[in-house]
mmCIF file of C-alpha atoms in Angstrom:
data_model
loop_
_atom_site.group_PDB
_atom_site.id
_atom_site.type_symbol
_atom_site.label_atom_id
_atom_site.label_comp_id
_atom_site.label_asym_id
_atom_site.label_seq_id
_atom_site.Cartn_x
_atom_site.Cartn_y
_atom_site.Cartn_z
ATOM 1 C CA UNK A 1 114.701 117.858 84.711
ATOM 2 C CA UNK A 2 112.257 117.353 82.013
ATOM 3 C CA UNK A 3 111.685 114.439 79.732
ATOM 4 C CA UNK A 4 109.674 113.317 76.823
ATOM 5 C CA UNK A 5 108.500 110.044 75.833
ATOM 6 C CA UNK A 6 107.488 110.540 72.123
ATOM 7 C CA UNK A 7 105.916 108.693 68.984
ATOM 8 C CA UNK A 8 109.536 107.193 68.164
ATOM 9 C CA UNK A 9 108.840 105.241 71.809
ATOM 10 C CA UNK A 10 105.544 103.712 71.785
ATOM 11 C CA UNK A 11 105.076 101.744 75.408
ATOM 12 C CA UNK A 12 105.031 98.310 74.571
ATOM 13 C CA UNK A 13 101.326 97.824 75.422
ATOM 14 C CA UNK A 14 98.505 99.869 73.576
ATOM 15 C CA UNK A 15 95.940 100.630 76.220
ATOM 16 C CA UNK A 16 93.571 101.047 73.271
ATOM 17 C CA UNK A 17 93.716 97.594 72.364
ATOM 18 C CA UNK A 18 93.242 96.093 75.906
ATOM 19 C CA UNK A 19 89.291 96.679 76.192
ATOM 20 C CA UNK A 20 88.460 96.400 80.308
ATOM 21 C CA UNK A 21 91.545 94.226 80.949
ATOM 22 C CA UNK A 22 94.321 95.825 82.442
ATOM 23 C CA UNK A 23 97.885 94.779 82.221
ATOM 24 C CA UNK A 24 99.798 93.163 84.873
ATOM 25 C CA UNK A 25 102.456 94.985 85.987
ATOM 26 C CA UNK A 26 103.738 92.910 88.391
ATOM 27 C CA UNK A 27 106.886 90.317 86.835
ATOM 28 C CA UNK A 28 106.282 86.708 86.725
ATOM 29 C CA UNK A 29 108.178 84.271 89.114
ATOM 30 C CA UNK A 30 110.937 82.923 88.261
ATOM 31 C CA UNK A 31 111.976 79.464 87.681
ATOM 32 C CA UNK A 32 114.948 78.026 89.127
ATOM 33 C CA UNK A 33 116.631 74.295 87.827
ATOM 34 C CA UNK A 34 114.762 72.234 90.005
ATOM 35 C CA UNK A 35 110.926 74.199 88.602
ATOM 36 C CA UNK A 36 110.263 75.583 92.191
ATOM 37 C CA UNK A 37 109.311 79.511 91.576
ATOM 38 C CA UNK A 38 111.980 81.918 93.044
ATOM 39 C CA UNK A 39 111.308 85.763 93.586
ATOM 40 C CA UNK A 40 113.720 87.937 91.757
ATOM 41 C CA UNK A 41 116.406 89.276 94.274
ATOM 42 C CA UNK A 42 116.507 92.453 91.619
ATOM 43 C CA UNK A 43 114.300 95.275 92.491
ATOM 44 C CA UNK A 44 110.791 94.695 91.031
ATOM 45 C CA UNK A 45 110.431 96.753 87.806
ATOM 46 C CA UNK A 46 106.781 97.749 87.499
ATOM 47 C CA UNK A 47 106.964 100.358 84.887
ATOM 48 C CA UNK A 48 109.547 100.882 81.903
ATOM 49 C CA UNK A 49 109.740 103.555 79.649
ATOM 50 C CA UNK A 50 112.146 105.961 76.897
ATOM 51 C CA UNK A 51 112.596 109.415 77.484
ATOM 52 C CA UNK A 52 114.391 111.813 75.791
ATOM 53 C CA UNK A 53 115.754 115.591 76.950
ATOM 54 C CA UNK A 54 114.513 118.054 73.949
ATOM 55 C CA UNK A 55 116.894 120.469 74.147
ATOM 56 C CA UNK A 56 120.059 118.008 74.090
ATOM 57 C CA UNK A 57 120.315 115.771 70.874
ATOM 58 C CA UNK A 58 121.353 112.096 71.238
ATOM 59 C CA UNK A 59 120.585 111.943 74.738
ATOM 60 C CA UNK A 60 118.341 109.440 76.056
ATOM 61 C CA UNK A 61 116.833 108.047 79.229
ATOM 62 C CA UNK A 62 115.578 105.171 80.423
ATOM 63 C CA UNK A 63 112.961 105.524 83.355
ATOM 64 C CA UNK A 64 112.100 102.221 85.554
ATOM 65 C CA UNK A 65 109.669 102.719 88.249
ATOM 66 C CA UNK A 66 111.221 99.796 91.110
ATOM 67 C CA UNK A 67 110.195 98.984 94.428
ATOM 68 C CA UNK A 68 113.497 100.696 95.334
ATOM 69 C CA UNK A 69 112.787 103.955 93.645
ATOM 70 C CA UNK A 70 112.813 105.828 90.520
ATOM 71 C CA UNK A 71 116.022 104.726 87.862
ATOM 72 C CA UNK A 72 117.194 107.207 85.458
ATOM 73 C CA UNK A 73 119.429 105.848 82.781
ATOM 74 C CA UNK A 74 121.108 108.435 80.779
ATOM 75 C CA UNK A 75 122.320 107.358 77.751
ATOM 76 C CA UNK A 76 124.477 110.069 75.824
ATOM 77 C CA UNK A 77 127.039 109.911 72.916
ATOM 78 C CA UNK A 78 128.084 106.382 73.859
ATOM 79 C CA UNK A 79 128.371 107.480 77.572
ATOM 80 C CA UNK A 80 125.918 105.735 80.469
ATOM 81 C CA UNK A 81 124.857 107.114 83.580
ATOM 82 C CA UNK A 82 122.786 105.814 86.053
ATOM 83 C CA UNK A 83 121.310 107.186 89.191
ATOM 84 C CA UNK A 84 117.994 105.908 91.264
ATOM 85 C CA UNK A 85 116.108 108.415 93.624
ATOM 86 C CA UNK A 86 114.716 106.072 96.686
ATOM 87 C CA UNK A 87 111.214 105.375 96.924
ATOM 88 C CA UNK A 88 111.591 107.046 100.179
ATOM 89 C CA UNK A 89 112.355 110.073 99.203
ATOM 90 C CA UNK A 90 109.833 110.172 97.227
ATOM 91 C CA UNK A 91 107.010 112.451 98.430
ATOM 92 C CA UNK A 92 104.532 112.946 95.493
ATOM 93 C CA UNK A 93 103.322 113.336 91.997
ATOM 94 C CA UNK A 94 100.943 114.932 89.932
ATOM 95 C CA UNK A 95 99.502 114.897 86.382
ATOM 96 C CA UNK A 96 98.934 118.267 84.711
ATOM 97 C CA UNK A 97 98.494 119.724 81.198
ATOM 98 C CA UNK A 98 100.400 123.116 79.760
ATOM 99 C CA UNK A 99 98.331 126.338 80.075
ATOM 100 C CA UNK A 100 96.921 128.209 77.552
ATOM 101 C CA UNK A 101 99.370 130.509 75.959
ATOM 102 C CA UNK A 102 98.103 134.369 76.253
ATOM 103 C CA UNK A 103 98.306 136.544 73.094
ATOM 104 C CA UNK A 104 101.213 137.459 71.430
ATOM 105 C CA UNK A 105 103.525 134.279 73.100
ATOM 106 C CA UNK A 106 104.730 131.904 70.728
ATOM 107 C CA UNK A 107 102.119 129.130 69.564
ATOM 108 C CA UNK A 108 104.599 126.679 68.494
ATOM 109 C CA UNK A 109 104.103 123.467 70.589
ATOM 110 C CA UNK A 110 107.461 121.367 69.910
ATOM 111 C CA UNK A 111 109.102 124.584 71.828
ATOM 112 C CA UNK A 112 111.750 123.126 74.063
ATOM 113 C CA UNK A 113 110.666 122.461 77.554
ATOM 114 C CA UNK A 114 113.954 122.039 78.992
ATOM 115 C CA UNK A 115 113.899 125.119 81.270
ATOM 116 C CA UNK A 116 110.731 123.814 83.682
ATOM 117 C CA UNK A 117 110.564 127.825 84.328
ATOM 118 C CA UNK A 118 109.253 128.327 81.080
ATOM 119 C CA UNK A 119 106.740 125.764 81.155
ATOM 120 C CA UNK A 120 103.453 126.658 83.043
ATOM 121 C CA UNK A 121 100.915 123.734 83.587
ATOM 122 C CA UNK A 122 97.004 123.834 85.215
ATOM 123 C CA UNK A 123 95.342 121.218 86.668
ATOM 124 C CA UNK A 124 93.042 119.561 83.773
ATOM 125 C CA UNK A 125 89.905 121.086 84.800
ATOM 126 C CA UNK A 126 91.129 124.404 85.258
ATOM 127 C CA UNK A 127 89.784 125.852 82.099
ATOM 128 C CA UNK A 128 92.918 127.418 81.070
ATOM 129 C CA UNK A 129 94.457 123.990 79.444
ATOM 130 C CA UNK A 130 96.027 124.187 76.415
ATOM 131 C CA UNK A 131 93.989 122.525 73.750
ATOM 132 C CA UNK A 132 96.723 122.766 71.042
ATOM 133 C CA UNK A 133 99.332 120.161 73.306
ATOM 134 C CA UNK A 134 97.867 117.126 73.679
ATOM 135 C CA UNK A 135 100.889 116.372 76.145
ATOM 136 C CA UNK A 136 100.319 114.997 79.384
ATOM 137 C CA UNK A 137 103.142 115.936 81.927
ATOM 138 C CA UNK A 138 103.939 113.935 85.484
ATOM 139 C CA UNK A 139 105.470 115.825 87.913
ATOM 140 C CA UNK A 140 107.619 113.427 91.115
ATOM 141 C CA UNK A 141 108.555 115.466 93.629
ATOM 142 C CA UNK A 142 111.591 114.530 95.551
ATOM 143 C CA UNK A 143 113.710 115.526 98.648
ATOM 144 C CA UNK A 144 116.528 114.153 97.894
ATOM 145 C CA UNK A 145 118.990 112.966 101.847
ATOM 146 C CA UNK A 146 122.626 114.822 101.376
ATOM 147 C CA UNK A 147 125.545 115.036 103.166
ATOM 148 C CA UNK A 148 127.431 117.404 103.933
ATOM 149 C CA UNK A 149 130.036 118.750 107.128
ATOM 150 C CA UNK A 150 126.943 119.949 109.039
ATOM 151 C CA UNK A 151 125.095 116.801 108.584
ATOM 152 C CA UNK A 152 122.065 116.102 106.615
ATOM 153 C CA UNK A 153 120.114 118.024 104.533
ATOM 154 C CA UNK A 154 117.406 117.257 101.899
ATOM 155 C CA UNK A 155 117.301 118.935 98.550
ATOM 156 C CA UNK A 156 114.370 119.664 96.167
ATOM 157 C CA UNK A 157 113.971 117.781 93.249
ATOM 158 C CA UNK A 158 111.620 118.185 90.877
ATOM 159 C CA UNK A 159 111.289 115.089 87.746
ATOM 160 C CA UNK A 160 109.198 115.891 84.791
ATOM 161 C CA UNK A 161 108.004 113.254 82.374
ATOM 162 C CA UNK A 162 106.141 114.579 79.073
ATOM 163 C CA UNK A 163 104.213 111.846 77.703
ATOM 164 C CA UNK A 164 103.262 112.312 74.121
ATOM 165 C CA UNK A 165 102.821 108.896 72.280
ATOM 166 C CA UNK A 166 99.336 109.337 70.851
ATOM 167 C CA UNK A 167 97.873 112.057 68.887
ATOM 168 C CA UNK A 168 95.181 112.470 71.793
ATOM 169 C CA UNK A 169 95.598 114.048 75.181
ATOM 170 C CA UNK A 170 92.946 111.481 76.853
ATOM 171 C CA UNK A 171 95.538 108.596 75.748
ATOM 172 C CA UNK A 172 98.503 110.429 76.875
ATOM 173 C CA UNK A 173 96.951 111.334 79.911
ATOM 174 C CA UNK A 174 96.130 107.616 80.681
ATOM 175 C CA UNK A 175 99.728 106.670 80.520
ATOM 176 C CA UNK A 176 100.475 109.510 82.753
ATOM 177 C CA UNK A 177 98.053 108.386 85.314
ATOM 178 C CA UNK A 178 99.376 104.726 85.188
ATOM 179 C CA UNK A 179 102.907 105.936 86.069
ATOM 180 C CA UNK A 180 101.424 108.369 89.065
ATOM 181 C CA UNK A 181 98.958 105.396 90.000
ATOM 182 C CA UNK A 182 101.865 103.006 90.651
ATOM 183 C CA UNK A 183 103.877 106.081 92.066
ATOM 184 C CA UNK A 184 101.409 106.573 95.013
ATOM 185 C CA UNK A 185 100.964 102.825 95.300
ATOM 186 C CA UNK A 186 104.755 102.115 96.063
ATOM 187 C CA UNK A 187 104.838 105.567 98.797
ATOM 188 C CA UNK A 188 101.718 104.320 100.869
ATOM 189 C CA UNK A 189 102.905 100.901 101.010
ATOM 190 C CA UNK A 190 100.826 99.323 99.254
ATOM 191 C CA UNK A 191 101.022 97.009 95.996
ATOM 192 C CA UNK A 192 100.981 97.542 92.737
ATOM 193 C CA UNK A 193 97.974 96.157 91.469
ATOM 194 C CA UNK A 194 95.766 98.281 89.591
ATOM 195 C CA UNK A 195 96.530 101.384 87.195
ATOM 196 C CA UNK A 196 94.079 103.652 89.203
ATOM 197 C CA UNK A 197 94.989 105.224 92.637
ATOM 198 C CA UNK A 198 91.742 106.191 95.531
ATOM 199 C CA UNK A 199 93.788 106.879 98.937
ATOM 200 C CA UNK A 200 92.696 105.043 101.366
ATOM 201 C CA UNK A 201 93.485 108.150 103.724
ATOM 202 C CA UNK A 202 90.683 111.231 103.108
ATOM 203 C CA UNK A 203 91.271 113.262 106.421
ATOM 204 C CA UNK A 204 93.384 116.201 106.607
ATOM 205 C CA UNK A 205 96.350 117.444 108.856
ATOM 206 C CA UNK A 206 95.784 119.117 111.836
ATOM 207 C CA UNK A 207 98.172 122.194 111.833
ATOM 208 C CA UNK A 208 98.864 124.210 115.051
ATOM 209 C CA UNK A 209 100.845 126.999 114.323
ATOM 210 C CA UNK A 210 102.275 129.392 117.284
ATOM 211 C CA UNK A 211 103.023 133.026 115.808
ATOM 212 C CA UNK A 212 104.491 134.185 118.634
ATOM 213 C CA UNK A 213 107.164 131.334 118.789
ATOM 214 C CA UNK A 214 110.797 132.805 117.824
ATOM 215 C CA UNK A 215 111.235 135.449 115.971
ATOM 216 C CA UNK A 216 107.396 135.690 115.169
ATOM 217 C CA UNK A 217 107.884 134.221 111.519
ATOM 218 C CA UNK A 218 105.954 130.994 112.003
ATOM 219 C CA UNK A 219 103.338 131.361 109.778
ATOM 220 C CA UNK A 220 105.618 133.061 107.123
ATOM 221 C CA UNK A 221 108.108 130.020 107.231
ATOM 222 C CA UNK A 222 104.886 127.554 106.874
ATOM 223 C CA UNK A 223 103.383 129.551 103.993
ATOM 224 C CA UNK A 224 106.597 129.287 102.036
ATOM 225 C CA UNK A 225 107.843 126.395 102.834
ATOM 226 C CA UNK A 226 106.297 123.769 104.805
ATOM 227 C CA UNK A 227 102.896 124.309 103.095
ATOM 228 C CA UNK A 228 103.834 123.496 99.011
ATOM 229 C CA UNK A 229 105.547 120.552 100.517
ATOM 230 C CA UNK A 230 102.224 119.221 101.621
ATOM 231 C CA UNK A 231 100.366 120.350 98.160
ATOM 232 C CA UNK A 232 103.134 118.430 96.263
ATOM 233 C CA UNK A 233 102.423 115.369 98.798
ATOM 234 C CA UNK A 234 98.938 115.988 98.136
ATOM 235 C CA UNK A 235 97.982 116.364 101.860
ATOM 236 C CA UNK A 236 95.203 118.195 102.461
ATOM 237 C CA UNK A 237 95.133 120.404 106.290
ATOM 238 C CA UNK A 238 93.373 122.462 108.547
ATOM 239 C CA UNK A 239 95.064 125.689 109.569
ATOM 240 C CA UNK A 240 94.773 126.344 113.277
ATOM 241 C CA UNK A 241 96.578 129.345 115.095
ATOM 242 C CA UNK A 242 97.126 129.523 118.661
ATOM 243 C CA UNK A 243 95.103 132.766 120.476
ATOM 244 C CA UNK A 244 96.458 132.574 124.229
ATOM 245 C CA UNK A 245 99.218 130.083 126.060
ATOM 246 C CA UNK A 246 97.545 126.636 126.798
ATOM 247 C CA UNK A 247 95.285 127.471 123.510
ATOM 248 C CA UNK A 248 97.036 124.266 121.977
ATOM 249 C CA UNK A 249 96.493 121.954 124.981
ATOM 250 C CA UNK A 250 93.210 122.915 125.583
ATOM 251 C CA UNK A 251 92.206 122.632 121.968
ATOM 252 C CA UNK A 252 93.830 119.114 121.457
ATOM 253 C CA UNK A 253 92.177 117.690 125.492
ATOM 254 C CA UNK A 254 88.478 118.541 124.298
ATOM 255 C CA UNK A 255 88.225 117.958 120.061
ATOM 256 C CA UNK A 256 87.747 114.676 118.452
ATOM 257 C CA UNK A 257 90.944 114.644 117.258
ATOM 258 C CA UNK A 258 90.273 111.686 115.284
ATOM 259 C CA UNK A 259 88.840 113.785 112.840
ATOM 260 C CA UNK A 260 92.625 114.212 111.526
ATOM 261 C CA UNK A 261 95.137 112.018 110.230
ATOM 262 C CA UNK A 262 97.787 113.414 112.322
ATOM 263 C CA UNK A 263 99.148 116.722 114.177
ATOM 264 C CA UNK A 264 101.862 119.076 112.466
ATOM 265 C CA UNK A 265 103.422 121.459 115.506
ATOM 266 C CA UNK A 266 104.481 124.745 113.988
ATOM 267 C CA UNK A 267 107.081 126.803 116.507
ATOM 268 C CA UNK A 268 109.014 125.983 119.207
ATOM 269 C CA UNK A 269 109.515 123.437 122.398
ATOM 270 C CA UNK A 270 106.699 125.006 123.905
ATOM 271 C CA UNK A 271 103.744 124.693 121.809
ATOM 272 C CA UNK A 272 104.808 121.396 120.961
ATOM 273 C CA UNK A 273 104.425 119.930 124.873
ATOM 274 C CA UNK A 274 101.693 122.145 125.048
ATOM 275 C CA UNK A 275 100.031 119.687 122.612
ATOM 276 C CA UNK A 276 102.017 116.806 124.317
ATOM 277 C CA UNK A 277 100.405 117.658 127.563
ATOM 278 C CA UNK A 278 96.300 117.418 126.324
ATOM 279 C CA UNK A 279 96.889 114.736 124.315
ATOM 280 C CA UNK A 280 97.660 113.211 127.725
ATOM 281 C CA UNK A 281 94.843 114.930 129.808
ATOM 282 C CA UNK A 282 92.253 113.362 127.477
ATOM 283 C CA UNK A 283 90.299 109.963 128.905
ATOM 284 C CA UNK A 284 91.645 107.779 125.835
ATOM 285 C CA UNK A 285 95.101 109.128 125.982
ATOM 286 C CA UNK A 286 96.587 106.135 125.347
ATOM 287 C CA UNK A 287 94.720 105.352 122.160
ATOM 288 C CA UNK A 288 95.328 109.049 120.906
ATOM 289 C CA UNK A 289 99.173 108.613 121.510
ATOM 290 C CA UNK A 290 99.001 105.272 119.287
ATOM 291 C CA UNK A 291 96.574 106.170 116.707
ATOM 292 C CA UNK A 292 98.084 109.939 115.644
ATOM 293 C CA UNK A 293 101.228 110.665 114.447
ATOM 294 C CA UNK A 294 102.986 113.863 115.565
ATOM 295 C CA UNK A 295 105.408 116.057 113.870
ATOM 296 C CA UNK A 296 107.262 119.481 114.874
ATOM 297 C CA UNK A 297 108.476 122.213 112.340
ATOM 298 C CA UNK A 298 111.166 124.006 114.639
ATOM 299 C CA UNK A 299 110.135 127.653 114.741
ATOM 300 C CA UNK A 300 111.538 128.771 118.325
ATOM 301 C CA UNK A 301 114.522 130.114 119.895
ATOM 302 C CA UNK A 302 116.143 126.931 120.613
ATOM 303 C CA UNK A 303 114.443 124.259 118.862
ATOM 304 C CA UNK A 304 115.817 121.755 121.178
ATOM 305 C CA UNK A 305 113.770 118.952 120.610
ATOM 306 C CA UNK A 306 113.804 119.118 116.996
ATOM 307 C CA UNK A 307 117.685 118.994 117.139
ATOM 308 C CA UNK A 308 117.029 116.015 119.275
ATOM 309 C CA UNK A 309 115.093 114.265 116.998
ATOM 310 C CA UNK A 310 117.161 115.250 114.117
ATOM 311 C CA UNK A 311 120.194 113.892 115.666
ATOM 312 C CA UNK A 312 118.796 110.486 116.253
ATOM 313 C CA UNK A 313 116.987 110.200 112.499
ATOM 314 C CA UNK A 314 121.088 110.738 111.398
#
């Protein structure tokens, strides 16, 4: 889904005109009857704003970034629709600018960008940005909890706000970094205070991947699928495959394993108590058990104790 916010829908506050004070985006208390402030039992709206879909006419939506999540509000030929992605599900966002077009494509830069397919963005330092759209596009990734006979099951979805106010991409590009500022803000847990984002959280992932484990398409199942996850979440890792059995446990009982913000198992039930088994050997077991999270991508045979811990997340 792709969205513009255009010159027709100004945001209410011109950064341009605020100098080094930034807004608050925060709501004020409220006052009941008696003048003793009451907090709003609404969700907290930190960030409004008017989209529109380019390829449908008289369509428009209206975006509020909540504690709760992400509200679309489609507004179409008298018709309203509503619909707000949780903040959970939520996993990441990312500012980027169209690519420059190669020769012979079209150069016209109100083309629709409807189809996301046909869009191609860079990041803004690639050197291949398009100079000609001074657009600045957010991409919120989303994996969206369904249900179904089966169970649960989480589905891709990808939301793409164009923001093209101002007539330069630096100002455009400022908006866009307020919305993904507050975005990361509201998944870390932490408040919305400021319009710029630092994570508090540099280290990478430790990834132990087993190639051996099932039917030897580990590290082809990470590649294609586990890995863009973490690029959209903007988790950086290092890669570590598994020589020889024990390879895991003895690798996990003798590094500083604090050097990583947490362990990703890739394969089955045994690499995973493999890893289990030296965190355990080490001296300060206890505080590695507390201090790292752990998390299994079933690759195996049986996958047991991911089905396990699916069944008691449903």
């Amino acid at each position: 889904m792709a969205m513009d916010a255009t010159a027709a829908y100004r945001p209410k506050v011109d950064l341009n005109e605020l100098g080094d004070h930034e807004p608050k985006l925060a709501p004020p208390d409220v006052l009941d009857n008696g003048g003793t402030p009451q907090h709003q039992q609404q969700p907290t709206v930190y960030l409004t704003e008017t989209f529109y879909i380019s390829s449908k006419k008289n369509t428009v939506f209206e975006v509020r970034l909540t504690d709760k999540g992400l509200c679309l509000k489609k507004q179409s030929n008298g018709s309203t629709k509503e619909q707000t992605i949780p903040m959970k599900d939520i996993i990441g966002c990312r500012c980027l600018r169209s690519k420059r077009r190669s020769r012979g494509s079209s150069s016209c830069t109100c083309a629709s960008i409807s189809n996301s397919s046909q869009l191609k963005v860079v990041e803004e330092n690639s050197g291949e940005q398009d100079e000609t759209d001074v657009s600045a596009y957010l991409y919120i990734y989303a994996y969206i909890l369904k249900r179904n006979r089966r169970g649960g099951f989480r589905e891709r979805t990808t939301i793409t706000l164009r923001f093209r106010s101002f007539d330069r991409y630096e100002d455009n590009n400022r908006e866009a970094q307020k919305w993904r500022a507050a975005i990361k803000h509201l998944i870390a847990g932490e408040p919305v205070q400021r319009l710029t984002y630092q994570p508090k959280e540099t280290r990478k992932m430790l990834v132990i991947l087993n190639p051996k484990s099932g039917s030897g398409k580990a590290r082809e199942m990470f590649q294609q699928r586990v890995a863009p996850i973490l690029a959209e979440a903007e988790i950086p890792y290092d890669l570590h495959i598994t020589k020889k059995c024990n390879w895991a446990r003895e690798f996990v009982r003798l590094r500083d394993v604090y050097l990583w913000r947490g362990i990703l198992v890739v394969g089955g039930d045994g690499i995973f108590f493999e890893v289990l088994n030296g965190l355990f050997e080490r001296e300060d077991w206890q505080t590695a058990i507390d201090e790292l999270p752990i998390g299994i991508i079933p690759c195996g045979s049986g996958n047991g104790l991911a089905k396990t811990v699916s069944f008691l997340y449903e």
